Amino acid sequence: MSILTEKAPSFVREIAPYRAGKPAAELVRELGLNPETVVKLASNENPLGLGEKAKVAIAQAALDLGRYPDANGFSLKRKLSERHGVAAEQITLGNGSNDILELAAKAFLKAGSNSVFSQYAFAVYPLATQGCGAQAKVVPALNYGHDLDAFLATIDENTRVVFVANPNNPTGTFLTEKQLLAFLEKAPSDVLIVLDEAYNEFLETDQQYDATQWITRFPNLLVSRSFSKAYGLAGLRVGYSVSSSEVADLMNRVRQPFNVNSIALAAAEAALDDAAFLKKTFELNREGRAVLTQGLQALGLEVLPSAGNFVLVKVGTADNAGALVFDALQRRGVIVRPVGNYGLPQWLRISVGLPAENARLLAEMPHALAVLDQA
Ligand SMILES: *Cc1c(COP(=O)(O)O)cnc(C)c1O
């Protein structure tokens, strides 16, 4: 470390950088694979790509890039406020919902305060917490999911933010409306509850609920949504939250003035109108998730029931089973996500793909699992 970088705050130097999935193109180069046949099931992206309406909006917005974006995202906020039946002042736009999570942390956390979240929860919660110099309090998981009673016992007088992912990534676990409401009833009203719903659009009819309607009753609730998953706009980076207007006002103070770019604003607005694309996405996912779950179970593997667009599968009992099988799959041209960094070194997270991609994964898996016998 140089005399310069050692002067950076220790809480910054100790951050473990987020490990994203490798772009398929990079892997193709590294392993000399055939780019035509590589299958990427690693980042919970929409296997259909983006919808036609979004494509048209993108092409049009691209013609006006000499101008700054609308710093307040007026048009997208108006559409979202109509969609949710809330005031536009309650909406905050983010450069991906990742930005929303960071803004919530930035607005409420500092050195000496803490955030509470679950073991095996989304990797951005510890990053956002540590980036503010605050402490992370990790609640042991219950059957790989969130133990909300243990959350309540963990919250202390220095807790300012609680992160709840529903469904959770990478486990796919799900909390019911009833469980969430019971938690909100008991949680202290001076603690911000961030309900991260990046996979909300994939919920089955009998699982669906609308937490944005609970904010009047629980002004300490912030609901975060993403355009990256079901809406297929991962590359554009756009997400939003619905909260009380007071919380939105605070987040607005700590965000970059132009945090969402013009193309993202236009595409998100168009995507909201593309109900047919969303429906197609939902049905494709529902079917693919069942095919993957049953196919992996048929290989004798444990698969957690998933409410998202991915499944978590235990591929072996050795401590490096996940890494070994990940590597073997990759060499066979199928990219999935190892989750050792989540404390799940025996598991792999596999995103639901197109039917042919799911079939390919299932066909390659027995070959990849064979490396465990040689290890
Ligand atoms: C993917 C994901 C997000 C963030 O996605 P963005 O692309 O930043 O909108 C947030 N939360 C969870 C649980 C996720 O899996």
Short mmCIF file of C-alpha atoms and ligand atoms in Angstrom, two decimals:
data_model
loop_
_atom_site.label_atom_id
_atom_site.label_comp_id
_atom_site.label_asym_id
_atom_site.label_seq_id
_atom_site.Cartn_x
_atom_site.Cartn_y
_atom_site.Cartn_z
CA MET A 1 0.00 0.00 0.00
CA SER A 2 1.32 3.44 -0.86
CA ILE A 3 1.52 6.39 1.54
CA LEU A 4 -1.46 7.76 -0.36
CA THR A 5 -3.85 4.79 -0.27
CA GLU A 6 -3.09 3.89 3.36
CA LYS A 7 -4.68 7.22 4.30
CA ALA A 8 -8.06 6.15 2.86
CA PRO A 9 -10.52 5.28 5.68
CA SER A 10 -10.06 1.73 6.95
CA PHE A 11 -13.77 1.02 6.31
CA VAL A 12 -13.17 1.73 2.63
CA ARG A 13 -9.96 -0.30 2.41
CA GLU A 14 -11.69 -3.27 4.03
CA ILE A 15 -14.56 -3.44 1.52
CA ALA A 16 -14.51 -6.70 -0.45
CA PRO A 17 -15.38 -5.60 -4.02
CA TYR A 18 -18.62 -6.93 -5.55
CA ARG A 19 -17.87 -9.88 -7.79
CA ALA A 20 -20.00 -9.75 -10.91
CA GLY A 21 -20.42 -12.61 -13.35
CA LYS A 22 -17.93 -12.52 -16.19
CA PRO A 23 -19.25 -11.23 -19.51
CA ALA A 24 -19.74 -14.17 -21.87
CA ALA A 25 -17.41 -12.57 -24.43
CA GLU A 26 -14.51 -12.60 -21.98
CA LEU A 27 -15.01 -16.25 -21.18
CA VAL A 28 -15.23 -17.19 -24.82
CA ARG A 29 -11.79 -15.61 -25.33
CA GLU A 30 -10.23 -17.12 -22.22
CA LEU A 31 -11.43 -20.67 -22.72
CA GLY A 32 -11.50 -20.71 -26.51
CA LEU A 33 -15.21 -21.59 -26.54
CA ASN A 34 -17.58 -21.29 -29.46
CA PRO A 35 -19.43 -17.99 -28.95
CA GLU A 36 -22.46 -19.40 -30.80
CA THR A 37 -23.04 -22.09 -28.21
CA VAL A 38 -22.13 -20.42 -24.91
CA VAL A 39 -25.07 -20.24 -22.51
CA LYS A 40 -25.06 -17.60 -19.77
CA LEU A 41 -27.27 -18.36 -16.79
CA ALA A 42 -25.29 -16.34 -14.28
CA SER A 43 -26.83 -12.93 -13.62
CA ASN A 44 -30.61 -13.39 -13.41
CA GLU A 45 -31.12 -11.43 -16.60
CA ASN A 46 -34.23 -11.78 -18.76
CA PRO A 47 -33.42 -14.52 -21.30
CA LEU A 48 -35.72 -12.77 -23.80
CA GLY A 49 -33.55 -9.67 -23.68
CA LEU A 50 -35.60 -6.49 -23.80
CA GLY A 51 -39.08 -5.92 -25.18
CA GLU A 52 -39.96 -4.28 -28.50
CA LYS A 53 -41.48 -1.18 -26.91
CA ALA A 54 -38.30 -0.52 -24.97
CA LYS A 55 -36.22 -1.00 -28.12
CA VAL A 56 -38.22 1.62 -29.98
CA ALA A 57 -37.98 4.09 -27.09
CA ILE A 58 -34.21 3.54 -26.88
CA ALA A 59 -33.71 4.25 -30.58
CA GLN A 60 -35.70 7.45 -30.27
CA ALA A 61 -34.00 8.65 -27.07
CA ALA A 62 -30.59 7.99 -28.64
CA LEU A 63 -31.23 10.85 -31.07
CA ASP A 64 -31.30 13.39 -28.27
CA LEU A 65 -28.21 12.48 -26.29
CA GLY A 66 -26.62 15.90 -26.72
CA ARG A 67 -28.93 17.07 -23.93
CA TYR A 68 -28.74 16.25 -20.23
CA PRO A 69 -31.41 13.85 -18.98
CA ASP A 70 -34.39 15.20 -17.03
CA ALA A 71 -32.77 15.39 -13.59
CA ASN A 72 -36.11 14.75 -11.90
CA GLY A 73 -37.33 12.02 -14.23
CA PHE A 74 -40.70 13.77 -14.36
CA SER A 75 -42.31 11.59 -16.99
CA LEU A 76 -41.21 8.21 -15.58
CA LYS A 77 -42.13 9.25 -12.05
CA ARG A 78 -45.58 10.31 -13.23
CA LYS A 79 -46.14 6.93 -14.85
CA LEU A 80 -44.90 5.08 -11.76
CA SER A 81 -47.02 7.18 -9.43
CA GLU A 82 -50.11 6.37 -11.52
CA ARG A 83 -49.15 2.70 -11.56
CA HIS A 84 -48.84 2.50 -7.78
CA GLY A 85 -51.45 5.08 -6.83
CA VAL A 86 -48.93 7.17 -4.88
CA ALA A 87 -47.71 10.76 -5.19
CA ALA A 88 -44.80 11.42 -7.58
CA GLU A 89 -42.91 12.88 -4.59
CA GLN A 90 -42.83 9.40 -3.09
CA ILE A 91 -40.80 7.99 -5.98
CA THR A 92 -37.00 8.00 -6.10
CA LEU A 93 -35.26 6.90 -9.30
CA GLY A 94 -31.96 5.07 -9.21
CA ASN A 95 -29.13 3.98 -11.48
CA GLY A 96 -30.37 0.44 -11.03
CA SER A 97 -32.09 -0.44 -7.78
CA ASN A 98 -28.55 -0.94 -6.52
CA ASP A 99 -28.34 2.86 -6.48
CA ILE A 100 -31.57 2.99 -4.45
CA LEU A 101 -30.06 0.66 -1.83
CA GLU A 102 -26.94 2.86 -1.69
CA LEU A 103 -29.02 6.05 -1.40
CA ALA A 104 -31.03 4.60 1.47
CA ALA A 105 -27.79 3.66 3.23
CA LYS A 106 -26.21 7.04 2.53
CA ALA A 107 -29.25 8.92 3.81
CA PHE A 108 -29.47 7.01 7.09
CA LEU A 109 -26.17 5.32 7.99
CA LYS A 110 -22.90 6.67 9.38
CA ALA A 111 -20.05 5.47 11.60
CA GLY A 112 -21.53 4.22 14.86
CA SER A 113 -24.86 3.19 13.38
CA ASN A 114 -25.71 -0.22 11.94
CA SER A 115 -27.85 -2.02 9.39
CA VAL A 116 -29.51 -5.39 9.90
CA PHE A 117 -29.90 -8.03 7.20
CA SER A 118 -29.94 -11.79 6.79
CA GLN A 119 -27.17 -14.30 6.28
CA TYR A 120 -27.22 -15.30 2.57
CA ALA A 121 -28.89 -12.01 1.66
CA PHE A 122 -28.02 -9.90 -1.38
CA ALA A 123 -24.32 -8.92 -1.52
CA VAL A 124 -24.98 -5.20 -1.93
CA TYR A 125 -26.31 -4.74 1.65
CA PRO A 126 -22.91 -5.22 3.31
CA LEU A 127 -21.26 -3.10 0.60
CA ALA A 128 -23.69 -0.20 1.01
CA THR A 129 -23.36 -0.40 4.79
CA GLN A 130 -19.59 -0.50 4.84
CA GLY A 131 -19.37 2.31 2.30
CA CYS A 132 -20.94 4.56 4.96
CA GLY A 133 -18.56 3.41 7.69
CA ALA A 134 -21.49 1.77 9.47
CA GLN A 135 -21.62 -1.71 10.99
CA ALA A 136 -23.43 -4.69 9.47
CA LYS A 137 -25.41 -6.95 11.79
CA VAL A 138 -26.03 -10.25 10.06
CA VAL A 139 -28.97 -12.35 11.27
CA PRO A 140 -28.51 -16.14 10.94
CA ALA A 141 -30.78 -17.55 8.23
CA LEU A 142 -33.72 -19.83 8.97
CA ASN A 143 -33.99 -22.60 6.37
CA TYR A 144 -31.87 -20.38 4.08
CA GLY A 145 -34.46 -17.59 4.33
CA HIS A 146 -35.01 -14.49 6.48
CA ASP A 147 -35.78 -15.08 10.17
CA LEU A 148 -37.84 -11.97 10.85
CA ASP A 149 -38.28 -12.68 14.57
CA ALA A 150 -34.50 -12.84 14.88
CA PHE A 151 -34.33 -9.54 12.95
CA LEU A 152 -36.49 -7.94 15.66
CA ALA A 153 -34.22 -9.29 18.38
CA THR A 154 -31.13 -7.99 16.54
CA ILE A 155 -32.32 -4.43 15.94
CA ASP A 156 -30.81 -2.14 18.59
CA GLU A 157 -30.80 1.58 19.36
CA ASN A 158 -28.09 2.17 16.72
CA THR A 159 -29.95 0.37 13.92
CA ARG A 160 -31.03 2.84 11.26
CA VAL A 161 -31.71 0.55 8.27
CA VAL A 162 -33.01 -3.00 7.85
CA PHE A 163 -32.68 -4.71 4.47
CA VAL A 164 -35.24 -7.38 3.58
CA ALA A 165 -35.04 -9.03 0.15
CA ASN A 166 -38.26 -10.64 -1.04
CA PRO A 167 -37.73 -12.91 -2.91
CA ASN A 168 -34.13 -13.13 -1.73
CA ASN A 169 -31.13 -13.50 -4.01
CA PRO A 170 -29.31 -15.93 -4.10
CA THR A 171 -31.57 -18.30 -2.16
CA GLY A 172 -34.90 -17.58 -3.91
CA THR A 173 -36.65 -17.75 -0.54
CA PHE A 174 -39.91 -15.89 -0.07
CA LEU A 175 -41.77 -14.18 2.77
CA THR A 176 -45.56 -13.97 2.69
CA GLU A 177 -47.57 -10.77 2.97
CA LYS A 178 -48.67 -11.92 6.41
CA GLN A 179 -45.10 -12.43 7.62
CA LEU A 180 -44.02 -9.04 6.27
CA LEU A 181 -46.93 -7.20 7.86
CA ALA A 182 -46.38 -8.90 11.22
CA PHE A 183 -42.75 -7.77 11.05
CA LEU A 184 -43.64 -4.18 10.14
CA GLU A 185 -46.10 -4.03 13.04
CA LYS A 186 -43.33 -4.86 15.49
CA ALA A 187 -40.34 -3.09 13.92
CA PRO A 188 -39.38 0.26 15.52
CA SER A 189 -40.89 3.16 13.57
CA ASP A 190 -37.61 5.11 13.65
CA VAL A 191 -35.78 2.46 11.62
CA LEU A 192 -36.00 2.47 7.81
CA ILE A 193 -37.19 -0.90 6.49
CA VAL A 194 -35.91 -1.39 2.95
CA LEU A 195 -37.99 -4.03 1.21
CA ASP A 196 -35.99 -5.04 -1.86
CA GLU A 197 -38.38 -6.46 -4.45
CA ALA A 198 -36.09 -6.87 -7.47
CA TYR A 199 -37.90 -10.13 -8.36
CA ASN A 200 -41.46 -9.09 -7.48
CA GLU A 201 -42.75 -9.56 -11.04
CA PHE A 202 -41.99 -13.29 -10.89
CA LEU A 203 -44.27 -14.03 -7.91
CA GLU A 204 -47.09 -16.50 -8.41
CA THR A 205 -50.64 -15.12 -8.19
CA ASP A 206 -51.16 -16.54 -4.71
CA GLN A 207 -47.88 -14.99 -3.50
CA GLN A 208 -48.51 -11.47 -4.82
CA TYR A 209 -49.03 -8.47 -2.55
CA ASP A 210 -48.54 -4.73 -3.01
CA ALA A 211 -46.26 -3.30 -0.33
CA THR A 212 -46.39 0.18 -1.85
CA GLN A 213 -49.90 0.39 -0.37
CA TRP A 214 -48.56 -0.11 3.16
CA ILE A 215 -46.51 3.08 3.32
CA THR A 216 -49.32 5.24 4.70
CA ARG A 217 -49.56 2.80 7.59
CA PHE A 218 -45.79 2.30 7.90
CA PRO A 219 -44.01 5.54 6.91
CA ASN A 220 -40.67 3.86 7.72
CA LEU A 221 -41.13 1.42 4.81
CA LEU A 222 -39.26 1.83 1.52
CA VAL A 223 -40.12 -0.51 -1.36
CA SER A 224 -37.41 -0.97 -3.97
CA ARG A 225 -38.05 -2.24 -7.51
CA SER A 226 -35.82 -2.92 -10.50
CA PHE A 227 -36.09 -2.77 -14.28
CA SER A 228 -33.12 -5.14 -14.61
CA LYS A 229 -34.80 -8.46 -14.09
CA ALA A 230 -38.31 -9.03 -15.48
CA TYR A 231 -38.26 -5.85 -17.57
CA GLY A 232 -35.02 -6.91 -19.26
CA LEU A 233 -33.15 -3.60 -18.92
CA ALA A 234 -30.14 -4.74 -16.86
CA GLY A 235 -27.62 -3.00 -19.11
CA LEU A 236 -29.36 0.38 -18.81
CA ARG A 237 -29.30 0.58 -15.01
CA VAL A 238 -32.66 1.77 -13.77
CA GLY A 239 -34.66 1.09 -10.64
CA TYR A 240 -36.85 3.03 -8.23
CA SER A 241 -38.29 3.14 -4.77
CA VAL A 242 -41.62 4.08 -3.29
CA SER A 243 -41.41 5.54 0.21
CA SER A 244 -42.87 8.39 2.21
CA SER A 245 -42.18 11.72 0.53
CA GLU A 246 -39.99 12.68 3.53
CA VAL A 247 -37.71 9.69 2.98
CA ALA A 248 -37.68 10.34 -0.77
CA ASP A 249 -36.66 13.93 -0.09
CA LEU A 250 -33.65 12.79 1.96
CA MET A 251 -32.56 10.34 -0.72
CA ASN A 252 -32.91 13.03 -3.32
CA ARG A 253 -30.34 15.11 -1.42
CA VAL A 254 -27.64 12.46 -1.55
CA ARG A 255 -28.09 11.28 -5.13
CA GLN A 256 -26.17 12.49 -8.17
CA PRO A 257 -28.22 15.15 -10.00
CA PHE A 258 -28.39 13.07 -13.21
CA ASN A 259 -28.23 9.56 -11.76
CA VAL A 260 -30.52 8.03 -14.39
CA ASN A 261 -29.61 8.60 -18.03
CA SER A 262 -31.99 9.66 -20.82
CA ILE A 263 -32.11 6.29 -22.55
CA ALA A 264 -32.84 4.48 -19.31
CA LEU A 265 -35.66 6.91 -18.44
CA ALA A 266 -37.29 6.46 -21.86
CA ALA A 267 -36.85 2.69 -21.96
CA ALA A 268 -38.22 2.18 -18.46
CA GLU A 269 -41.30 4.21 -19.27
CA ALA A 270 -41.92 2.21 -22.44
CA ALA A 271 -41.27 -1.09 -20.65
CA LEU A 272 -43.99 -0.28 -18.11
CA ASP A 273 -46.48 -0.18 -20.98
CA ASP A 274 -45.41 -3.53 -22.40
CA ALA A 275 -47.74 -5.80 -20.45
CA ALA A 276 -47.52 -8.52 -23.11
CA PHE A 277 -43.73 -8.73 -22.76
CA LEU A 278 -43.99 -8.93 -18.98
CA LYS A 279 -46.57 -11.70 -19.24
CA LYS A 280 -44.43 -13.67 -21.68
CA THR A 281 -41.45 -13.24 -19.35
CA PHE A 282 -43.47 -14.43 -16.37
CA GLU A 283 -44.75 -17.54 -18.13
CA LEU A 284 -41.37 -18.45 -19.59
CA ASN A 285 -39.82 -18.14 -16.15
CA ARG A 286 -42.50 -20.11 -14.40
CA GLU A 287 -42.13 -23.01 -16.79
CA GLY A 288 -38.32 -22.85 -16.96
CA ARG A 289 -37.99 -22.69 -13.19
CA ALA A 290 -40.07 -25.86 -12.86
CA VAL A 291 -38.05 -27.63 -15.57
CA LEU A 292 -34.75 -26.71 -13.92
CA THR A 293 -35.95 -27.61 -10.44
CA GLN A 294 -37.30 -31.00 -11.48
CA GLY A 295 -34.36 -31.73 -13.78
CA LEU A 296 -31.81 -31.00 -11.06
CA GLN A 297 -33.79 -32.96 -8.49
CA ALA A 298 -33.87 -35.89 -10.91
CA LEU A 299 -30.06 -35.82 -10.75
CA GLY A 300 -30.37 -36.33 -6.99
CA LEU A 301 -29.54 -32.72 -6.13
CA GLU A 302 -31.16 -30.52 -3.48
CA VAL A 303 -32.86 -27.46 -4.96
CA LEU A 304 -34.37 -24.71 -2.82
CA PRO A 305 -37.92 -23.75 -3.81
CA SER A 306 -37.46 -20.44 -5.65
CA ALA A 307 -39.81 -17.49 -6.04
CA GLY A 308 -37.38 -15.71 -8.40
CA ASN A 309 -35.95 -16.23 -11.89
CA PHE A 310 -33.15 -18.51 -10.69
CA VAL A 311 -32.65 -21.60 -8.58
CA LEU A 312 -30.10 -22.41 -5.90
CA VAL A 313 -28.82 -25.98 -6.11
CA LYS A 314 -26.48 -27.93 -3.84
CA VAL A 315 -24.04 -29.72 -6.11
CA GLY A 316 -21.94 -31.59 -3.56
CA THR A 317 -20.82 -31.95 0.03
CA ALA A 318 -17.15 -31.01 -0.41
CA ASP A 319 -16.29 -27.46 0.58
CA ASN A 320 -15.20 -26.62 -2.95
CA ALA A 321 -18.01 -28.51 -4.73
CA GLY A 322 -19.59 -25.31 -6.05
CA ALA A 323 -16.31 -23.99 -7.44
CA LEU A 324 -15.40 -27.32 -9.06
CA VAL A 325 -18.76 -27.84 -10.75
CA PHE A 326 -18.92 -24.19 -11.78
CA ASP A 327 -15.54 -24.56 -13.44
CA ALA A 328 -16.48 -27.80 -15.18
CA LEU A 329 -19.73 -26.30 -16.49
CA GLN A 330 -17.87 -23.26 -17.70
CA ARG A 331 -15.40 -25.37 -19.65
CA ARG A 332 -18.44 -26.99 -21.28
CA GLY A 333 -19.75 -23.56 -22.26
CA VAL A 334 -22.40 -23.04 -19.58
CA ILE A 335 -21.87 -20.11 -17.23
CA VAL A 336 -23.63 -20.16 -13.86
CA ARG A 337 -22.90 -18.35 -10.58
CA PRO A 338 -20.80 -19.82 -7.78
CA VAL A 339 -21.96 -18.49 -4.41
CA GLY A 340 -18.99 -19.21 -2.14
CA ASN A 341 -18.78 -15.46 -1.47
CA TYR A 342 -22.27 -15.75 0.08
CA GLY A 343 -21.06 -18.50 2.42
CA LEU A 344 -22.63 -21.18 0.19
CA PRO A 345 -19.57 -22.96 -1.25
CA GLN A 346 -21.46 -26.19 -1.98
CA TRP A 347 -24.16 -24.47 -4.02
CA LEU A 348 -24.60 -22.87 -7.43
CA ARG A 349 -27.11 -20.25 -8.49
CA ILE A 350 -28.56 -20.92 -11.93
CA SER A 351 -30.69 -18.33 -13.72
CA VAL A 352 -33.72 -19.55 -15.65
CA GLY A 353 -33.00 -19.33 -19.37
CA LEU A 354 -34.80 -20.07 -22.60
CA PRO A 355 -36.09 -23.67 -22.89
CA ALA A 356 -33.09 -24.73 -25.01
CA GLU A 357 -30.69 -23.11 -22.52
CA ASN A 358 -32.28 -24.89 -19.55
CA ALA A 359 -32.10 -28.17 -21.46
CA ARG A 360 -28.43 -27.56 -22.23
CA LEU A 361 -27.65 -26.91 -18.55
CA LEU A 362 -29.41 -30.11 -17.55
CA ALA A 363 -27.59 -32.08 -20.23
CA GLU A 364 -24.16 -30.77 -19.20
CA MET A 365 -24.72 -31.07 -15.45
CA PRO A 366 -24.06 -34.84 -15.08
CA HIS A 367 -20.74 -34.42 -16.93
CA ALA A 368 -19.80 -31.48 -14.73
CA LEU A 369 -20.78 -33.33 -11.55
CA ALA A 370 -18.38 -36.10 -12.54
CA VAL A 371 -15.45 -33.85 -11.59
CA LEU A 372 -16.43 -34.35 -7.96
CA ASP A 373 -15.60 -38.06 -8.23
CA GLN A 374 -12.15 -37.21 -9.54
CA ALA A 375 -11.49 -34.57 -6.90
C1 LIG B 1 -30.39 -7.82 -9.07
C2 LIG B 1 -30.77 -7.37 -7.73
C3 LIG B 1 -30.88 -6.01 -7.39
C4 LIG B 1 -30.36 -4.87 -8.18
O1 LIG B 1 -30.54 -4.86 -9.47
P1 LIG B 1 -30.32 -3.52 -10.30
O2 LIG B 1 -29.81 -4.03 -11.59
O3 LIG B 1 -29.32 -2.66 -9.60
O4 LIG B 1 -31.66 -2.89 -10.35
C5 LIG B 1 -31.35 -5.66 -6.15
N1 LIG B 1 -31.68 -6.58 -5.26
C6 LIG B 1 -31.57 -7.88 -5.51
C7 LIG B 1 -31.97 -8.85 -4.45
C8 LIG B 1 -31.09 -8.31 -6.74
O5 LIG B 1 -30.93 -9.62 -6.96
#
